[in-house]
Amino acid sequence: MTDPTNELVEEVDRDGHVLRVVGRSMMRAERLRHRSVFIAIVSSAGQLLVHQRSPFKDINPSYWDIACGGVVSAGEDWETAAARELAEEVGVHGVALVDLGGEVYDDVISLQVARCYLVHTDGPFNFADGEVIQAHFAGSSEVAEIIASESVCADSVALILPRIRDLLT
């Protein structure tokens, strides 16, 4: 996994207007609002790709997640960031991104202006950069069980699940 601490990101206000460009480590340390993308991957069978994050992630290490995604780099547009995150985390390239809209998300870990996407693909998947340690497709009942029984990224659940719930088998 690459070290993202020197990555430049934009501190933004609740409307997404850029306030300044800072290093990712400063954004995390000071809990600055930033832009993020979330991408749900749904199979042709209507199952959601769930994955376990690396123990080396800067937030929520080893948690389960129902979306790929991450921080938008300074100057990067939403769709480019989503495509980059898909390629980095799961090795998916050249798929259509369906824009599911965005919203502000705040919790005790981070403050985000988020944009959500949907991708339909059965893979193949490749976890070369080390951000994901395992993944599998899950139907709606298994997704609910994972959310109830495991440590799961709360932002992904809040932002993605309401947007795709009706697509899952």
PDB file of C-alpha atoms in Angstrom:
ATOM      1  CA  MET A   1       0.000   0.000   0.000  1.00  0.00           C
ATOM      2  CA  THR A   2       1.308   3.468  -0.842  1.00  0.00           C
ATOM      3  CA  ASP A   3       1.774   6.032   1.919  1.00  0.00           C
ATOM      4  CA  PRO A   4      -0.888   8.715   1.377  1.00  0.00           C
ATOM      5  CA  THR A   5       0.248  11.058   4.167  1.00  0.00           C
ATOM      6  CA  ASN A   6       1.858  13.523   1.747  1.00  0.00           C
ATOM      7  CA  GLU A   7      -1.123  13.571  -0.629  1.00  0.00           C
ATOM      8  CA  LEU A   8      -2.576  17.057  -1.111  1.00  0.00           C
ATOM      9  CA  VAL A   9      -6.292  17.409  -0.428  1.00  0.00           C
ATOM     10  CA  GLU A  10      -8.730  20.277  -0.302  1.00  0.00           C
ATOM     11  CA  GLU A  11     -10.241  21.515   2.910  1.00  0.00           C
ATOM     12  CA  VAL A  12     -13.790  22.494   1.921  1.00  0.00           C
ATOM     13  CA  ASP A  13     -16.807  24.116   3.518  1.00  0.00           C
ATOM     14  CA  ARG A  14     -20.206  22.345   3.787  1.00  0.00           C
ATOM     15  CA  ASP A  15     -21.054  23.523   0.264  1.00  0.00           C
ATOM     16  CA  GLY A  16     -17.858  22.011  -1.151  1.00  0.00           C
ATOM     17  CA  HIS A  17     -16.089  25.312  -1.758  1.00  0.00           C
ATOM     18  CA  VAL A  18     -12.326  25.002  -1.399  1.00  0.00           C
ATOM     19  CA  LEU A  19     -10.911  26.846   1.602  1.00  0.00           C
ATOM     20  CA  ARG A  20      -7.282  25.735   1.212  1.00  0.00           C
ATOM     21  CA  VAL A  21      -5.073  22.871   0.123  1.00  0.00           C
ATOM     22  CA  VAL A  22      -3.450  20.849   2.915  1.00  0.00           C
ATOM     23  CA  GLY A  23      -1.609  17.581   3.351  1.00  0.00           C
ATOM     24  CA  ARG A  24      -3.717  14.505   4.037  1.00  0.00           C
ATOM     25  CA  SER A  25      -1.986  13.990   7.398  1.00  0.00           C
ATOM     26  CA  MET A  26      -3.002  17.511   8.475  1.00  0.00           C
ATOM     27  CA  MET A  27      -6.573  16.904   7.263  1.00  0.00           C
ATOM     28  CA  ARG A  28      -6.761  13.763   9.423  1.00  0.00           C
ATOM     29  CA  ALA A  29      -4.992  15.264  12.461  1.00  0.00           C
ATOM     30  CA  GLU A  30      -7.188  18.372  12.531  1.00  0.00           C
ATOM     31  CA  ARG A  31     -10.386  16.618  11.324  1.00  0.00           C
ATOM     32  CA  LEU A  32     -10.821  19.018   8.421  1.00  0.00           C
ATOM     33  CA  ARG A  33     -13.790  18.751   6.070  1.00  0.00           C
ATOM     34  CA  HIS A  34     -12.761  17.247   2.732  1.00  0.00           C
ATOM     35  CA  ARG A  35     -14.226  15.697  -0.409  1.00  0.00           C
ATOM     36  CA  SER A  36     -14.696  11.910  -0.608  1.00  0.00           C
ATOM     37  CA  VAL A  37     -16.087   9.392  -3.068  1.00  0.00           C
ATOM     38  CA  PHE A  38     -17.954   6.173  -2.303  1.00  0.00           C
ATOM     39  CA  ILE A  39     -18.516   3.471  -4.920  1.00  0.00           C
ATOM     40  CA  ALA A  40     -20.874   0.528  -4.486  1.00  0.00           C
ATOM     41  CA  ILE A  41     -20.039  -2.499  -6.625  1.00  0.00           C
ATOM     42  CA  VAL A  42     -23.090  -4.630  -7.420  1.00  0.00           C
ATOM     43  CA  SER A  43     -22.851  -7.946  -9.287  1.00  0.00           C
ATOM     44  CA  SER A  44     -25.101  -9.151 -12.095  1.00  0.00           C
ATOM     45  CA  ALA A  45     -26.773 -11.347  -9.435  1.00  0.00           C
ATOM     46  CA  GLY A  46     -27.668  -8.271  -7.353  1.00  0.00           C
ATOM     47  CA  GLN A  47     -25.083  -8.786  -4.635  1.00  0.00           C
ATOM     48  CA  LEU A  48     -22.876  -6.105  -3.092  1.00  0.00           C
ATOM     49  CA  LEU A  49     -19.089  -6.403  -2.924  1.00  0.00           C
ATOM     50  CA  VAL A  50     -18.089  -6.115   0.732  1.00  0.00           C
ATOM     51  CA  HIS A  51     -14.465  -5.994   1.758  1.00  0.00           C
ATOM     52  CA  GLN A  52     -12.193  -5.867   4.757  1.00  0.00           C
ATOM     53  CA  ARG A  53      -9.828  -2.938   4.909  1.00  0.00           C
ATOM     54  CA  SER A  54      -6.122  -3.263   5.536  1.00  0.00           C
ATOM     55  CA  PRO A  55      -4.893  -2.928   9.129  1.00  0.00           C
ATOM     56  CA  PHE A  56      -2.639  -0.129   7.817  1.00  0.00           C
ATOM     57  CA  LYS A  57      -5.443   2.258   6.742  1.00  0.00           C
ATOM     58  CA  ASP A  58      -5.291   5.710   8.382  1.00  0.00           C
ATOM     59  CA  ILE A  59      -8.898   5.442   9.606  1.00  0.00           C
ATOM     60  CA  ASN A  60     -11.030   2.393  10.352  1.00  0.00           C
ATOM     61  CA  PRO A  61      -8.178  -0.119  10.001  1.00  0.00           C
ATOM     62  CA  SER A  62      -9.359  -3.729   9.533  1.00  0.00           C
ATOM     63  CA  TYR A  63     -13.011  -2.632   9.381  1.00  0.00           C
ATOM     64  CA  TRP A  64     -15.429  -4.107   6.886  1.00  0.00           C
ATOM     65  CA  ASP A  65     -16.705  -1.755   4.201  1.00  0.00           C
ATOM     66  CA  ILE A  66     -19.635  -1.855   1.797  1.00  0.00           C
ATOM     67  CA  ALA A  67     -18.115   0.675  -0.611  1.00  0.00           C
ATOM     68  CA  CYS A  68     -14.805   1.359  -2.265  1.00  0.00           C
ATOM     69  CA  GLY A  69     -13.639   4.914  -2.255  1.00  0.00           C
ATOM     70  CA  GLY A  70     -11.634   7.491  -0.474  1.00  0.00           C
ATOM     71  CA  VAL A  71     -10.395  11.037  -0.329  1.00  0.00           C
ATOM     72  CA  VAL A  72     -10.507  13.194  -3.463  1.00  0.00           C
ATOM     73  CA  SER A  73      -7.074  14.650  -4.262  1.00  0.00           C
ATOM     74  CA  ALA A  74      -6.565  18.392  -4.656  1.00  0.00           C
ATOM     75  CA  GLY A  75      -7.743  19.519  -8.103  1.00  0.00           C
ATOM     76  CA  GLU A  76      -9.297  16.139  -8.915  1.00  0.00           C
ATOM     77  CA  ASP A  77     -12.888  15.950 -10.168  1.00  0.00           C
ATOM     78  CA  TRP A  78     -15.399  13.562  -8.595  1.00  0.00           C
ATOM     79  CA  GLU A  79     -15.587  10.994 -11.404  1.00  0.00           C
ATOM     80  CA  THR A  80     -11.825  10.850 -11.870  1.00  0.00           C
ATOM     81  CA  ALA A  81     -11.429  10.241  -8.135  1.00  0.00           C
ATOM     82  CA  ALA A  82     -14.041   7.463  -8.201  1.00  0.00           C
ATOM     83  CA  ALA A  83     -12.364   5.754 -11.174  1.00  0.00           C
ATOM     84  CA  ARG A  84      -8.943   6.076  -9.486  1.00  0.00           C
ATOM     85  CA  GLU A  85     -10.213   4.598  -6.226  1.00  0.00           C
ATOM     86  CA  LEU A  86     -11.815   1.644  -8.041  1.00  0.00           C
ATOM     87  CA  ALA A  87      -8.561   0.936  -9.846  1.00  0.00           C
ATOM     88  CA  GLU A  88      -6.407   1.305  -6.710  1.00  0.00           C
ATOM     89  CA  GLU A  89      -8.548  -0.670  -4.283  1.00  0.00           C
ATOM     90  CA  VAL A  90     -10.019  -3.484  -6.370  1.00  0.00           C
ATOM     91  CA  GLY A  91      -8.298  -3.310  -9.775  1.00  0.00           C
ATOM     92  CA  VAL A  92     -11.448  -2.387 -11.718  1.00  0.00           C
ATOM     93  CA  HIS A  93     -10.900  -0.253 -14.825  1.00  0.00           C
ATOM     94  CA  GLY A  94     -13.088   1.171 -17.580  1.00  0.00           C
ATOM     95  CA  VAL A  95     -16.527   0.558 -16.081  1.00  0.00           C
ATOM     96  CA  ALA A  96     -19.473   2.947 -16.217  1.00  0.00           C
ATOM     97  CA  LEU A  97     -19.929   4.981 -13.043  1.00  0.00           C
ATOM     98  CA  VAL A  98     -23.553   5.741 -12.192  1.00  0.00           C
ATOM     99  CA  ASP A  99     -23.770   8.973 -10.175  1.00  0.00           C
ATOM    100  CA  LEU A 100     -25.995   8.448  -7.124  1.00  0.00           C
ATOM    101  CA  GLY A 101     -25.662  11.998  -5.829  1.00  0.00           C
ATOM    102  CA  GLY A 102     -23.923  13.412  -2.832  1.00  0.00           C
ATOM    103  CA  GLU A 103     -24.334  14.940   0.568  1.00  0.00           C
ATOM    104  CA  VAL A 104     -22.524  16.222   3.611  1.00  0.00           C
ATOM    105  CA  TYR A 105     -21.533  13.565   6.136  1.00  0.00           C
ATOM    106  CA  ASP A 106     -20.173  14.312   9.612  1.00  0.00           C
ATOM    107  CA  ASP A 107     -19.185  11.932  12.394  1.00  0.00           C
ATOM    108  CA  VAL A 108     -16.598  11.803  15.169  1.00  0.00           C
ATOM    109  CA  ILE A 109     -13.933  10.523  12.754  1.00  0.00           C
ATOM    110  CA  SER A 110     -14.322  12.830   9.775  1.00  0.00           C
ATOM    111  CA  LEU A 111     -16.206  15.660   8.111  1.00  0.00           C
ATOM    112  CA  GLN A 112     -16.937  15.028   4.446  1.00  0.00           C
ATOM    113  CA  VAL A 113     -18.621  16.370   1.376  1.00  0.00           C
ATOM    114  CA  ALA A 114     -19.303  13.071  -0.344  1.00  0.00           C
ATOM    115  CA  ARG A 115     -20.314  11.894  -3.815  1.00  0.00           C
ATOM    116  CA  CYS A 116     -21.661   8.368  -4.301  1.00  0.00           C
ATOM    117  CA  TYR A 117     -21.455   6.103  -7.328  1.00  0.00           C
ATOM    118  CA  LEU A 118     -22.655   2.686  -8.422  1.00  0.00           C
ATOM    119  CA  VAL A 119     -20.774   0.231 -10.626  1.00  0.00           C
ATOM    120  CA  HIS A 120     -22.194  -2.993 -12.040  1.00  0.00           C
ATOM    121  CA  THR A 121     -19.470  -5.617 -12.459  1.00  0.00           C
ATOM    122  CA  ASP A 122     -18.675  -9.205 -11.552  1.00  0.00           C
ATOM    123  CA  GLY A 123     -14.944  -8.522 -11.586  1.00  0.00           C
ATOM    124  CA  PRO A 124     -12.302  -9.731 -11.837  1.00  0.00           C
ATOM    125  CA  PHE A 125     -10.860  -8.008  -8.810  1.00  0.00           C
ATOM    126  CA  ASN A 126      -7.241  -7.421  -7.848  1.00  0.00           C
ATOM    127  CA  PHE A 127      -6.069  -6.120  -4.475  1.00  0.00           C
ATOM    128  CA  ALA A 128      -2.501  -5.263  -5.498  1.00  0.00           C
ATOM    129  CA  ASP A 129      -2.084  -2.034  -3.525  1.00  0.00           C
ATOM    130  CA  GLY A 130      -2.852  -3.665  -0.159  1.00  0.00           C
ATOM    131  CA  GLU A 131      -5.794  -1.457   0.835  1.00  0.00           C
ATOM    132  CA  VAL A 132      -8.159  -4.471   0.793  1.00  0.00           C
ATOM    133  CA  ILE A 133      -7.275  -7.778   2.439  1.00  0.00           C
ATOM    134  CA  GLN A 134     -10.367  -9.790   1.498  1.00  0.00           C
ATOM    135  CA  ALA A 135     -13.651  -9.307  -0.343  1.00  0.00           C
ATOM    136  CA  HIS A 136     -16.737 -11.187  -1.434  1.00  0.00           C
ATOM    137  CA  PHE A 137     -20.214 -10.569  -2.812  1.00  0.00           C
ATOM    138  CA  ALA A 138     -23.072 -10.566  -0.302  1.00  0.00           C
ATOM    139  CA  GLY A 139     -26.841 -10.430  -0.625  1.00  0.00           C
ATOM    140  CA  SER A 140     -28.975  -8.043   1.408  1.00  0.00           C
ATOM    141  CA  SER A 141     -29.395 -10.377   4.407  1.00  0.00           C
ATOM    142  CA  GLU A 142     -25.645 -11.042   4.645  1.00  0.00           C
ATOM    143  CA  VAL A 143     -24.900  -7.312   4.290  1.00  0.00           C
ATOM    144  CA  ALA A 144     -27.292  -6.656   7.197  1.00  0.00           C
ATOM    145  CA  GLU A 145     -25.593  -9.393   9.244  1.00  0.00           C
ATOM    146  CA  ILE A 146     -22.125  -7.947   8.596  1.00  0.00           C
ATOM    147  CA  ILE A 147     -23.306  -4.472   9.593  1.00  0.00           C
ATOM    148  CA  ALA A 148     -24.845  -5.857  12.798  1.00  0.00           C
ATOM    149  CA  SER A 149     -21.954  -8.098  13.841  1.00  0.00           C
ATOM    150  CA  GLU A 150     -18.704  -6.572  12.554  1.00  0.00           C
ATOM    151  CA  SER A 151     -16.866  -3.260  12.797  1.00  0.00           C
ATOM    152  CA  VAL A 152     -18.084  -1.541   9.620  1.00  0.00           C
ATOM    153  CA  CYS A 153     -17.297   1.887   8.140  1.00  0.00           C
ATOM    154  CA  ALA A 154     -20.242   4.009   9.290  1.00  0.00           C
ATOM    155  CA  ASP A 155     -19.880   6.586   6.526  1.00  0.00           C
ATOM    156  CA  SER A 156     -20.294   3.978   3.782  1.00  0.00           C
ATOM    157  CA  VAL A 157     -23.347   2.496   5.476  1.00  0.00           C
ATOM    158  CA  ALA A 158     -24.974   5.916   5.890  1.00  0.00           C
ATOM    159  CA  LEU A 159     -24.146   7.177   2.409  1.00  0.00           C
ATOM    160  CA  ILE A 160     -24.350   4.105   0.169  1.00  0.00           C
ATOM    161  CA  LEU A 161     -26.855   1.678   1.663  1.00  0.00           C
ATOM    162  CA  PRO A 162     -29.953   3.904   1.338  1.00  0.00           C
ATOM    163  CA  ARG A 163     -29.048   4.557  -2.304  1.00  0.00           C
ATOM    164  CA  ILE A 164     -28.684   0.893  -3.346  1.00  0.00           C
ATOM    165  CA  ARG A 165     -30.809  -1.119  -0.908  1.00  0.00           C
ATOM    166  CA  ASP A 166     -33.507  -1.825  -3.537  1.00  0.00           C
ATOM    167  CA  LEU A 167     -30.906  -3.229  -5.983  1.00  0.00           C
ATOM    168  CA  LEU A 168     -29.766  -6.044  -3.676  1.00  0.00           C
ATOM    169  CA  THR A 169     -31.117  -9.582  -3.678  1.00  0.00           C
TER     170      THR A 169
END
